[in-house]
C-alpha atoms as a printed R data frame, in Angstrom:
    type eleno elety resid chain resno       x       y      z
1   ATOM     1    CA   MET     A     1  58.226 -31.537 32.038
2   ATOM     2    CA   ARG     A     2  54.660 -32.701 32.663
3   ATOM     3    CA   LEU     A     3  53.717 -29.446 34.431
4   ATOM     4    CA   THR     A     4  55.333 -27.397 31.674
5   ATOM     5    CA   LEU     A     5  53.349 -29.258 29.030
6   ATOM     6    CA   PHE     A     6  50.151 -28.917 31.071
7   ATOM     7    CA   GLY     A     7  50.670 -25.156 31.367
8   ATOM     8    CA   TYR     A     8  51.415 -24.752 27.664
9   ATOM     9    CA   VAL     A     9  48.291 -26.612 26.536
10  ATOM    10    CA   LEU     A    10  46.226 -24.803 29.169
11  ATOM    11    CA   ARG     A    11  47.384 -21.361 28.009
12  ATOM    12    CA   THR     A    12  46.656 -22.266 24.393
13  ATOM    13    CA   TYR     A    13  43.163 -23.467 25.297
14  ATOM    14    CA   VAL     A    14  42.380 -20.367 27.378
15  ATOM    15    CA   ARG     A    15  43.473 -18.048 24.548
16  ATOM    16    CA   PHE     A    16  41.274 -19.877 22.052
17  ATOM    17    CA   ALA     A    17  38.332 -19.974 24.474
18  ATOM    18    CA   LEU     A    18  38.455 -16.238 25.244
19  ATOM    19    CA   GLY     A    19  38.989 -15.312 21.609
20  ATOM    20    CA   ILE     A    20  36.131 -17.482 20.342
21  ATOM    21    CA   LEU     A    21  33.787 -16.293 23.102
22  ATOM    22    CA   GLY     A    22  34.577 -12.664 22.310
23  ATOM    23    CA   GLY     A    23  33.993 -13.293 18.607
24  ATOM    24    CA   LEU     A    24  30.681 -15.060 19.199
25  ATOM    25    CA   VAL     A    25  29.402 -12.292 21.481
26  ATOM    26    CA   LEU     A    26  30.447  -9.621 18.983
27  ATOM    27    CA   VAL     A    27  28.687 -11.407 16.108
28  ATOM    28    CA   PHE     A    28  25.539 -11.839 18.218
29  ATOM    29    CA   VAL     A    29  25.432  -8.166 19.212
30  ATOM    30    CA   VAL     A    30  26.032  -6.907 15.661
31  ATOM    31    CA   VAL     A    31  23.477  -9.232 14.062
32  ATOM    32    CA   ASP     A    32  20.855  -8.455 16.709
33  ATOM    33    CA   PHE     A    33  21.379  -4.706 16.332
34  ATOM    34    CA   VAL     A    34  21.141  -4.835 12.535
35  ATOM    35    CA   ASP     A    35  17.961  -6.891 12.792
36  ATOM    36    CA   ARG     A    36  16.256  -4.477 15.226
37  ATOM    37    CA   ALA     A    37  17.833  -1.139 14.288
38  ATOM    38    CA   LYS     A    38  14.564   0.332 12.962
39  ATOM    39    CA   THR     A    39  12.933   0.091 16.390
40  ATOM    40    CA   TYR     A    40  15.555   2.256 18.100
41  ATOM    41    CA   THR     A    41  14.310   5.818 17.729
42  ATOM    42    CA   GLY     A    42  13.612   8.915 19.803
43  ATOM    43    CA   PRO     A    43  15.749  11.382 21.759
44  ATOM    44    CA   GLY     A    44  18.893   9.861 23.246
45  ATOM    45    CA   TRP     A    45  18.324   6.498 21.560
46  ATOM    46    CA   VAL     A    46  22.058   5.974 21.030
47  ATOM    47    CA   THR     A    47  22.792   6.010 24.767
48  ATOM    48    CA   ASP     A    48  19.814   3.791 25.586
49  ATOM    49    CA   ALA     A    49  20.677   1.335 22.816
50  ATOM    50    CA   ALA     A    50  24.270   1.190 24.060
51  ATOM    51    CA   LYS     A    51  23.034   0.320 27.552
52  ATOM    52    CA   LEU     A    52  20.650  -2.261 26.109
53  ATOM    53    CA   TYR     A    53  23.378  -4.017 24.136
54  ATOM    54    CA   GLY     A    54  25.760  -3.857 27.044
55  ATOM    55    CA   TYR     A    55  23.276  -5.928 29.026
56  ATOM    56    CA   LYS     A    56  22.590  -8.161 26.022
57  ATOM    57    CA   ALA     A    57  26.330  -8.817 25.694
58  ATOM    58    CA   LEU     A    58  26.419  -9.985 29.318
59  ATOM    59    CA   MET     A    59  23.527 -12.346 28.614
60  ATOM    60    CA   ALA     A    60  25.301 -13.586 25.482
61  ATOM    61    CA   VAL     A    61  28.393 -14.482 27.508
62  ATOM    62    CA   GLN     A    62  26.245 -16.837 29.563
63  ATOM    63    CA   GLN     A    63  24.382 -18.264 26.561
64  ATOM    64    CA   LEU     A    64  27.394 -18.704 24.260
65  ATOM    65    CA   GLY     A    65  30.021 -19.638 26.855
66  ATOM    66    CA   PRO     A    66  29.482 -23.421 26.630
67  ATOM    67    CA   ALA     A    67  29.676 -23.304 22.821
68  ATOM    68    CA   ALA     A    68  32.925 -21.330 23.071
69  ATOM    69    CA   LEU     A    69  34.501 -23.988 25.312
70  ATOM    70    CA   LEU     A    70  33.464 -26.703 22.849
71  ATOM    71    CA   LEU     A    71  34.858 -24.876 19.820
72  ATOM    72    CA   ALA     A    72  38.033 -23.893 21.656
73  ATOM    73    CA   ALA     A    73  38.792 -27.509 22.641
74  ATOM    74    CA   GLY     A    74  38.677 -28.735 19.058
75  ATOM    75    CA   THR     A    75  40.613 -25.801 17.635
76  ATOM    76    CA   THR     A    76  43.290 -26.040 20.337
77  ATOM    77    CA   VAL     A    77  44.063 -29.688 19.602
78  ATOM    78    CA   SER     A    78  43.803 -29.099 15.842
79  ATOM    79    CA   ALA     A    79  46.238 -26.182 16.028
80  ATOM    80    CA   LEU     A    80  48.729 -28.249 18.033
81  ATOM    81    CA   ARG     A    81  48.300 -31.121 15.622
82  ATOM    82    CA   LYS     A    82  48.775 -28.938 12.560
83  ATOM    83    CA   GLN     A    83  52.078 -27.602 13.967
84  ATOM    84    CA   GLY     A    84  53.335 -31.117 14.704
85  ATOM    85    CA   GLU     A    85  53.235 -30.585 18.462
86  ATOM    86    CA   VAL     A    86  50.911 -33.528 19.036
87  ATOM    87    CA   THR     A    87  53.516 -35.733 17.371
88  ATOM    88    CA   ALA     A    88  56.144 -34.304 19.717
89  ATOM    89    CA   ILE     A    89  53.919 -34.984 22.720
90  ATOM    90    CA   ARG     A    90  53.516 -38.579 21.616
91  ATOM    91    CA   ALA     A    91  57.278 -38.892 21.048
92  ATOM    92    CA   LEU     A    92  57.813 -37.873 24.680
93  ATOM    93    CA   THR     A    93  55.623 -40.870 25.667
94  ATOM    94    CA   PHE     A    94  52.787 -38.673 26.898
95  ATOM    95    CA   GLY     A    95  49.343 -40.084 26.182
96  ATOM    96    CA   PRO     A    96  46.133 -38.214 25.297
97  ATOM    97    CA   THR     A    97  45.777 -37.266 28.968
98  ATOM    98    CA   ALA     A    98  48.272 -34.487 28.280
99  ATOM    99    CA   LEU     A    99  45.573 -32.842 26.136
100 ATOM   100    CA   TYR     A   100  42.483 -33.926 28.030
101 ATOM   101    CA   ALA     A   101  43.703 -32.805 31.474
102 ATOM   102    CA   PRO     A   102  44.178 -29.068 30.755
103 ATOM   103    CA   VAL     A   103  40.823 -28.895 28.968
104 ATOM   104    CA   LEU     A   104  39.149 -30.698 31.871
105 ATOM   105    CA   ALA     A   105  40.768 -28.432 34.470
106 ATOM   106    CA   PHE     A   106  39.879 -25.155 32.782
107 ATOM   107    CA   GLY     A   107  36.471 -26.465 31.696
108 ATOM   108    CA   LEU     A   108  35.545 -27.322 35.275
109 ATOM   109    CA   LEU     A   109  36.637 -23.879 36.471
110 ATOM   110    CA   ALA     A   110  34.832 -22.124 33.616
111 ATOM   111    CA   CYS     A   111  31.592 -24.076 34.127
112 ATOM   112    CA   THR     A   112  31.551 -23.172 37.807
113 ATOM   113    CA   GLY     A   113  32.207 -19.575 36.837
114 ATOM   114    CA   PHE     A   114  29.281 -19.632 34.387
115 ATOM   115    CA   VAL     A   115  26.952 -20.774 37.176
116 ATOM   116    CA   VAL     A   116  28.082 -17.918 39.423
117 ATOM   117    CA   PHE     A   117  27.982 -15.447 36.521
118 ATOM   118    CA   ASP     A   118  24.417 -16.473 35.680
119 ATOM   119    CA   GLU     A   119  23.336 -16.193 39.316
120 ATOM   120    CA   VAL     A   120  24.921 -12.796 39.955
121 ATOM   121    CA   VAL     A   121  25.156 -11.000 36.598
122 ATOM   122    CA   ALA     A   122  23.045 -12.574 33.835
123 ATOM   123    CA   THR     A   123  19.801 -12.640 35.839
124 ATOM   124    CA   HIS     A   124  20.059  -8.895 36.524
125 ATOM   125    CA   ALA     A   125  21.078  -8.186 32.927
126 ATOM   126    CA   GLY     A   126  18.027 -10.056 31.648
127 ATOM   127    CA   ARG     A   127  15.679  -7.954 33.763
128 ATOM   128    CA   ARG     A   128  17.329  -4.745 32.570
129 ATOM   129    CA   VAL     A   129  16.990  -5.838 28.932
130 ATOM   130    CA   ASP     A   130  13.248  -6.323 29.422
131 ATOM   131    CA   GLU     A   131  12.890  -2.970 31.189
132 ATOM   132    CA   ILE     A   132  14.765  -0.965 28.546
133 ATOM   133    CA   THR     A   133  13.091  -2.767 25.642
134 ATOM   134    CA   THR     A   134   9.563  -2.181 26.940
135 ATOM   135    CA   GLN     A   135   9.821   1.170 28.697
136 ATOM   136    CA   ARG     A   136  12.193   2.973 26.335
137 ATOM   137    CA   PHE     A   137  11.585   1.370 22.928
138 ATOM   138    CA   ASN     A   138   7.978   0.202 23.450
139 ATOM   139    CA   ARG     A   139   8.598  -3.380 22.301
140 ATOM   140    CA   TRP     A   140   6.522  -5.657 24.514
141 ATOM   141    CA   GLY     A   141   6.816  -9.131 22.979
142 ATOM   142    CA   ASP     A   142   5.788 -11.700 25.609
143 ATOM   143    CA   TRP     A   143   6.394  -9.243 28.473
144 ATOM   144    CA   ARG     A   144   2.751  -9.324 29.561
145 ATOM   145    CA   PHE     A   145   2.791 -13.099 29.876
146 ATOM   146    CA   TYR     A   146   5.542 -13.021 32.515
147 ATOM   147    CA   TYR     A   147   4.891  -9.687 34.248
148 ATOM   148    CA   THR     A   148   1.092  -9.431 34.451
149 ATOM   149    CA   PRO     A   149   0.123 -10.009 38.131
150 ATOM   150    CA   LYS     A   150  -1.521 -13.359 38.833
151 ATOM   151    CA   GLN     A   151  -5.144 -13.082 39.978
152 ATOM   152    CA   TRP     A   152  -6.455 -16.659 40.108
153 ATOM   153    CA   PHE     A   153  -5.235 -19.086 42.774
154 ATOM   154    CA   ARG     A   154  -6.416 -22.431 44.061
155 ATOM   155    CA   ARG     A   155  -5.778 -24.087 47.413
156 ATOM   156    CA   GLY     A   156  -7.709 -27.217 48.348
157 ATOM   157    CA   ASP     A   157 -11.443 -26.593 47.895
158 ATOM   158    CA   HIS     A   158 -11.014 -22.813 47.611
159 ATOM   159    CA   ILE     A   159 -10.492 -20.808 44.428
160 ATOM   160    CA   PHE     A   160  -9.379 -17.193 44.937
161 ATOM   161    CA   PHE     A   161  -9.917 -14.330 42.505
162 ATOM   162    CA   LEU     A   162  -7.774 -11.458 43.811
163 ATOM   163    CA   ARG     A   163  -8.264  -8.485 41.528
164 ATOM   164    CA   ALA     A   164  -5.902  -6.030 43.224
165 ATOM   165    CA   GLY     A   165  -3.459  -5.673 46.110
166 ATOM   166    CA   SER     A   166  -0.761  -7.878 47.588
167 ATOM   167    CA   ALA     A   167  -0.205 -10.289 50.461
168 ATOM   168    CA   GLN     A   168   1.717  -7.644 52.405
169 ATOM   169    CA   GLU     A   169  -0.740  -4.755 52.000
170 ATOM   170    CA   GLY     A   170  -3.960  -6.748 51.679
171 ATOM   171    CA   PHE     A   171  -6.132  -7.562 48.668
172 ATOM   172    CA   ALA     A   172  -9.034  -5.513 47.300
173 ATOM   173    CA   ASP     A   173 -12.132  -6.600 45.361
174 ATOM   174    CA   VAL     A   174 -11.919 -10.294 46.253
175 ATOM   175    CA   SER     A   175 -14.028 -13.323 45.304
176 ATOM   176    CA   ILE     A   176 -13.561 -16.726 46.955
177 ATOM   177    CA   PHE     A   177 -15.298 -19.831 45.652
178 ATOM   178    CA   THR     A   178 -15.641 -23.028 47.699
179 ATOM   179    CA   LEU     A   179 -16.175 -26.212 45.693
180 ATOM   180    CA   SER     A   180 -17.359 -29.688 46.631
181 ATOM   181    CA   ARG     A   181 -15.501 -32.865 45.724
182 ATOM   182    CA   GLU     A   182 -17.828 -33.117 42.737
183 ATOM   183    CA   PHE     A   183 -16.618 -29.640 41.680
184 ATOM   184    CA   LYS     A   184 -19.949 -28.004 42.465
185 ATOM   185    CA   LEU     A   185 -20.138 -24.513 43.922
186 ATOM   186    CA   GLN     A   186 -21.002 -24.601 47.631
187 ATOM   187    CA   ARG     A   187 -20.187 -21.060 48.747
188 ATOM   188    CA   ARG     A   188 -19.123 -17.733 47.276
189 ATOM   189    CA   LEU     A   189 -17.611 -14.867 49.228
190 ATOM   190    CA   ASP     A   190 -17.307 -11.389 47.724
191 ATOM   191    CA   ALA     A   191 -15.403  -8.837 49.768
192 ATOM   192    CA   ALA     A   192 -14.187  -5.286 49.334
193 ATOM   193    CA   ARG     A   193 -10.984  -6.132 51.214
194 ATOM   194    CA   MET     A   194  -9.106  -9.190 52.445
195 ATOM   195    CA   GLU     A   195  -6.339  -8.954 55.091
196 ATOM   196    CA   TRP     A   196  -4.197 -11.649 56.674
197 ATOM   197    CA   LEU     A   197  -4.445 -12.132 60.441
198 ATOM   198    CA   ASP     A   198  -2.247 -15.107 61.376
199 ATOM   199    CA   GLY     A   199  -1.646 -18.662 60.245
200 ATOM   200    CA   THR     A   200  -4.374 -19.363 57.704
201 ATOM   201    CA   ARG     A   201  -6.975 -16.936 59.102
202 ATOM   202    CA   TRP     A   202  -8.098 -13.868 57.172
203 ATOM   203    CA   ARG     A   203 -10.352 -10.869 57.847
204 ATOM   204    CA   LEU     A   204 -12.793  -9.917 55.104
205 ATOM   205    CA   THR     A   205 -14.592  -6.557 55.118
206 ATOM   206    CA   GLY     A   206 -17.635  -5.546 53.100
207 ATOM   207    CA   VAL     A   207 -18.598  -9.216 52.715
208 ATOM   208    CA   VAL     A   208 -21.448 -10.731 50.737
209 ATOM   209    CA   GLU     A   209 -21.690 -14.459 51.491
210 ATOM   210    CA   ARG     A   210 -23.728 -16.774 49.307
211 ATOM   211    CA   ALA     A   211 -24.296 -20.423 50.262
212 ATOM   212    CA   PHE     A   212 -25.602 -22.921 47.707
213 ATOM   213    CA   ALA     A   213 -27.426 -25.930 49.192
214 ATOM   214    CA   GLY     A   214 -28.938 -27.003 45.892
215 ATOM   215    CA   GLU     A   215 -30.105 -25.684 42.576
216 ATOM   216    CA   ASN     A   216 -33.018 -23.783 44.154
217 ATOM   217    CA   HIS     A   217 -31.646 -23.192 47.647
218 ATOM   218    CA   THR     A   218 -29.399 -20.156 47.928
219 ATOM   219    CA   SER     A   219 -28.892 -18.046 51.040
220 ATOM   220    CA   VAL     A   220 -27.355 -14.580 50.980
221 ATOM   221    CA   LYS     A   221 -26.087 -12.497 53.872
222 ATOM   222    CA   SER     A   222 -24.080  -9.312 54.144
223 ATOM   223    CA   LEU     A   223 -21.453  -8.677 56.815
224 ATOM   224    CA   GLU     A   224 -19.505  -5.557 57.596
225 ATOM   225    CA   SER     A   225 -16.519  -7.625 58.726
226 ATOM   226    CA   ALA     A   226 -15.859 -11.301 59.405
227 ATOM   227    CA   GLU     A   227 -12.960 -13.686 60.014
228 ATOM   228    CA   TYR     A   228 -12.565 -16.850 57.957
229 ATOM   229    CA   GLU     A   229 -10.364 -19.920 58.076
230 ATOM   230    CA   LEU     A   230  -9.330 -20.253 54.423
231 ATOM   231    CA   GLY     A   231  -6.600 -22.880 54.737
232 ATOM   232    CA   ILE     A   232  -3.886 -20.771 53.118
233 ATOM   233    CA   ALA     A   233  -1.149 -18.542 54.522
234 ATOM   234    CA   ALA     A   234  -0.171 -15.124 53.202
235 ATOM   235    CA   SER     A   235   3.170 -16.459 51.958
236 ATOM   236    CA   ALA     A   236   1.366 -18.571 49.349
237 ATOM   237    CA   PHE     A   237   0.200 -15.408 47.581
238 ATOM   238    CA   ARG     A   238   3.675 -13.943 47.219
239 ATOM   239    CA   ILE     A   239   3.902 -14.811 43.559
240 ATOM   240    CA   ARG     A   240   6.661 -12.835 41.948
241 ATOM   241    CA   PRO     A   241   6.247 -11.731 38.307
242 ATOM   242    CA   GLY     A   242   9.110 -12.188 35.861
243 ATOM   243    CA   ARG     A   243  10.839 -14.719 33.688
244 ATOM   244    CA   PRO     A   244  12.104 -17.824 35.540
245 ATOM   245    CA   GLU     A   245  15.498 -17.492 33.853
246 ATOM   246    CA   GLN     A   246  15.896 -14.059 35.478
247 ATOM   247    CA   MET     A   247  15.433 -15.328 39.028
248 ATOM   248    CA   ARG     A   248  18.148 -16.555 41.350
249 ATOM   249    CA   VAL     A   249  18.180 -20.079 42.738
250 ATOM   250    CA   ARG     A   250  16.675 -19.080 46.086
251 ATOM   251    CA   GLU     A   251  13.883 -17.153 44.354
252 ATOM   252    CA   LEU     A   252  13.181 -20.032 42.001
253 ATOM   253    CA   ARG     A   253  12.827 -22.452 44.899
254 ATOM   254    CA   GLU     A   254  10.470 -20.079 46.716
255 ATOM   255    CA   GLN     A   255   8.352 -19.517 43.618
256 ATOM   256    CA   ILE     A   256   8.065 -23.236 42.906
257 ATOM   257    CA   VAL     A   257   6.738 -23.875 46.419
258 ATOM   258    CA   ALA     A   258   4.423 -20.836 46.392
259 ATOM   259    CA   ARG     A   259   2.994 -21.563 42.953
260 ATOM   260    CA   ARG     A   260   2.475 -25.230 43.733
261 ATOM   261    CA   ASP     A   261   0.568 -24.273 46.883
262 ATOM   262    CA   VAL     A   262  -1.929 -22.137 44.961
263 ATOM   263    CA   GLY     A   263  -2.330 -24.386 41.938
264 ATOM   264    CA   LEU     A   264  -0.210 -22.432 39.427
265 ATOM   265    CA   ALA     A   265   2.054 -24.126 36.880
266 ATOM   266    CA   THR     A   266   5.622 -24.740 38.074
267 ATOM   267    CA   LYS     A   267   7.190 -26.741 35.222
268 ATOM   268    CA   GLN     A   268   8.933 -23.759 33.623
269 ATOM   269    CA   PHE     A   269  10.376 -22.682 36.976
270 ATOM   270    CA   GLU     A   270  11.620 -26.191 37.742
271 ATOM   271    CA   LEU     A   271  13.240 -26.382 34.314
272 ATOM   272    CA   ALA     A   272  14.958 -23.016 34.869
273 ATOM   273    CA   LEU     A   273  16.239 -24.208 38.251
274 ATOM   274    CA   HIS     A   274  17.803 -27.370 36.807
275 ATOM   275    CA   ASN     A   275  19.140 -25.524 33.755
276 ATOM   276    CA   ARG     A   276  20.942 -23.073 36.043
277 ATOM   277    CA   PHE     A   277  23.429 -25.926 36.584
278 ATOM   278    CA   ALA     A   278  22.813 -28.352 33.688
279 ATOM   279    CA   TYR     A   279  23.381 -25.848 30.875
280 ATOM   280    CA   PRO     A   280  26.773 -24.474 32.028
281 ATOM   281    CA   PHE     A   281  28.106 -27.889 33.026
282 ATOM   282    CA   ALA     A   282  27.144 -29.341 29.647
283 ATOM   283    CA   ALA     A   283  30.182 -27.431 28.378
284 ATOM   284    CA   LEU     A   284  32.544 -29.779 30.241
285 ATOM   285    CA   PRO     A   285  31.689 -33.042 28.402
286 ATOM   286    CA   ALA     A   286  31.226 -30.990 25.215
287 ATOM   287    CA   ALA     A   287  34.812 -29.732 25.449
288 ATOM   288    CA   LEU     A   288  36.135 -33.255 26.100
289 ATOM   289    CA   LEU     A   289  34.133 -34.453 23.103
290 ATOM   290    CA   GLY     A   290  35.761 -31.719 21.046
291 ATOM   291    CA   VAL     A   291  39.215 -33.006 22.074
292 ATOM   292    CA   GLY     A   292  38.251 -36.554 21.136
293 ATOM   293    CA   LEU     A   293  36.957 -35.512 17.727
294 ATOM   294    CA   ALA     A   294  40.124 -33.543 17.018
295 ATOM   295    CA   LEU     A   295  42.298 -36.551 17.926
296 ATOM   296    CA   ARG     A   296  40.561 -39.174 15.827
297 ATOM   297    CA   THR     A   297  42.715 -41.115 13.398
298 ATOM   298    CA   ASN     A   298  43.277 -40.054  9.780
299 ATOM   299    CA   ARG     A   299  41.563 -36.757 10.445
300 ATOM   300    CA   ARG     A   300  41.823 -34.068  7.776
301 ATOM   301    CA   GLY     A   301  40.892 -30.408  7.708
302 ATOM   302    CA   HIS     A   302  42.379 -29.437 11.066
303 ATOM   303    CA   LEU     A   303  41.052 -26.035 12.179
304 ATOM   304    CA   THR     A   304  38.215 -25.857  9.657
305 ATOM   305    CA   ALA     A   305  37.073 -29.352 10.526
306 ATOM   306    CA   ALA     A   306  37.261 -28.572 14.257
307 ATOM   307    CA   ILE     A   307  35.056 -25.497 13.864
308 ATOM   308    CA   VAL     A   308  32.524 -27.339 11.690
309 ATOM   309    CA   GLU     A   309  32.384 -30.308 14.072
310 ATOM   310    CA   GLY     A   310  31.980 -28.018 17.064
311 ATOM   311    CA   LEU     A   311  29.176 -26.082 15.417
312 ATOM   312    CA   LEU     A   312  27.374 -29.290 14.458
313 ATOM   313    CA   VAL     A   313  27.553 -30.573 18.043
314 ATOM   314    CA   ALA     A   314  26.408 -27.199 19.426
315 ATOM   315    CA   VAL     A   315  23.462 -26.994 17.003
316 ATOM   316    CA   ALA     A   316  22.451 -30.596 17.764
317 ATOM   317    CA   MET     A   317  22.499 -29.955 21.509
318 ATOM   318    CA   TRP     A   318  20.623 -26.671 21.126
319 ATOM   319    CA   GLY     A   319  17.946 -28.404 19.064
320 ATOM   320    CA   LEU     A   320  17.660 -31.173 21.646
321 ATOM   321    CA   MET     A   321  17.295 -28.596 24.425
322 ATOM   322    CA   MET     A   322  14.471 -26.858 22.538
323 ATOM   323    CA   VAL     A   323  12.687 -30.179 22.009
324 ATOM   324    CA   CYS     A   324  13.054 -31.068 25.696
325 ATOM   325    CA   ARG     A   325  11.784 -27.628 26.719
326 ATOM   326    CA   THR     A   326   8.718 -28.041 24.518
327 ATOM   327    CA   LEU     A   327   8.031 -31.471 26.007
328 ATOM   328    CA   VAL     A   328   8.226 -29.978 29.503
329 ATOM   329    CA   LEU     A   329   5.806 -27.149 28.702
330 ATOM   330    CA   THR     A   330   3.354 -29.651 27.197
331 ATOM   331    CA   GLU     A   331   3.765 -31.853 30.315
332 ATOM   332    CA   ARG     A   332   5.194 -34.815 28.412
333 ATOM   333    CA   LEU     A   333   8.583 -34.795 30.150
334 ATOM   334    CA   SER     A   334   9.739 -33.961 33.665
335 ATOM   335    CA   PRO     A   335  11.984 -30.870 34.085
336 ATOM   336    CA   PRO     A   336  14.962 -32.763 35.605
337 ATOM   337    CA   VAL     A   337  15.032 -35.244 32.718
338 ATOM   338    CA   ALA     A   338  14.697 -32.453 30.147
339 ATOM   339    CA   ALA     A   339  17.477 -30.353 31.691
340 ATOM   340    CA   TRP     A   340  20.011 -33.126 32.194
341 ATOM   341    CA   THR     A   341  19.443 -35.194 29.029
342 ATOM   342    CA   PRO     A   342  21.777 -33.091 26.787
343 ATOM   343    CA   PRO     A   343  24.701 -33.139 29.283
344 ATOM   344    CA   VAL     A   344  24.284 -36.881 29.840
345 ATOM   345    CA   LEU     A   345  24.328 -37.544 26.084
346 ATOM   346    CA   LEU     A   346  27.486 -35.452 25.758
347 ATOM   347    CA   VAL     A   347  29.119 -37.433 28.560
348 ATOM   348    CA   LEU     A   348  28.220 -40.723 26.857
349 ATOM   349    CA   ALA     A   349  29.557 -39.485 23.504
350 ATOM   350    CA   ALA     A   350  32.821 -38.243 25.045
351 ATOM   351    CA   VAL     A   351  33.341 -41.490 26.998
352 ATOM   352    CA   ALA     A   352  32.572 -43.626 23.943
353 ATOM   353    CA   LEU     A   353  35.092 -41.696 21.846
354 ATOM   354    CA   TRP     A   354  37.733 -42.001 24.561
355 ATOM   355    CA   MET     A   355  37.103 -45.741 24.972
356 ATOM   356    CA   ARG     A   356  37.391 -46.258 21.245
357 ATOM   357    CA   ARG     A   357  40.686 -44.413 21.179
358 ATOM   358    CA   GLU     A   358  42.009 -46.497 24.072
359 ATOM   359    CA   GLY     A   359  41.042 -49.716 22.338
360 ATOM   360    CA   PHE     A   360  38.099 -50.752 24.532
361 ATOM   361    CA   LEU     A   361  35.744 -50.802 21.555
362 ATOM   362    CA   HIS     A   362  37.811 -53.187 19.400
363 ATOM   363    CA   VAL     A   363  39.732 -50.658 17.342
364 ATOM   364    CA   PRO     A   364  43.510 -50.189 17.094
365 ATOM   365    CA   ARG     A   365  45.092 -49.142 20.359
366 ATOM   366    CA   ARG     A   366  46.913 -46.161 18.921
367 ATOM   367    CA   TRP     A   367  45.300 -43.055 20.351
368 ATOM   368    CA   LEU     A   368  46.022 -40.947 17.272
369 ATOM   369    CA   ALA     A   369  47.695 -41.074 13.899
370 ATOM   370    CA   VAL     A   370  49.164 -37.883 12.516
371 ATOM   371    CA   ARG     A   371  49.924 -37.360  8.863
């Protein structure tokens, strides 16, 4: 009997979750297309727009999946309650665990799936959206901010200005500034080409070396080729362009280390790394909170109330995430705290609601009252 009940509630929850997710994705795609329809022009725009929105739909699955699990949990319990099935469950001496357990089981599986989906599918879809939007429809937005190659790097006392090239093929038109502890310029190297030798040693060709001993003491010498110990390995210059959200976990870890080594900002990459897990798994306590809200005593409205409550929780969490993101970018909050604060608050809210229903917070011990 218990397994039969578990399977029935689970099937109901899965149907609601898939239906709500499909509806949310469809609404997102339609609204986004209507809002941007004027920008889609030129030969073959229909095919290109279809590809673009196919990739956008994949991204929307990842972005809207947690909200769908939250809404589905409340609507599932409300639908069962409206049909009198919650009363029947209580009559069979089953407690609220009969409703919580299926939601928890599927929620855990779905959250894990969202992490894998983001890692394998959504990251690639995001890159394709940027490529089609910029190359086919000439809409650049903040593309330049994420995809313009980095030229300025800092490592210890050295500041590197690498105007062209790469760590693998060598850099061209290079300037290297050496600073004192007082941040005064001690030496400047200008080279036509800079190539990695081994370890932290580099060969510079077409070099002009300027040494500054004081305000009026400057020596200049030109060298056809010279080797320098610059205290930085070639791997530190392998800075990959792109949005952090479009990189896989391994790439994010590598970019955080590489950018930290050369003095570039890493907060946004650290936040993306933590959000790769925090955002999907926030759906689990959110779904349990949805069950608790749908089971509260003397509740009216049923399905409508469940949808409204779910939307309010989703909007509140989304707003909190945006605030935390802003605090990270302005260096007022650490990325781990910003990423995990919304899930932790959802856990606390879900536990508090469950404890109240079980009578731990000095309220009647009945776990629900159905009218």
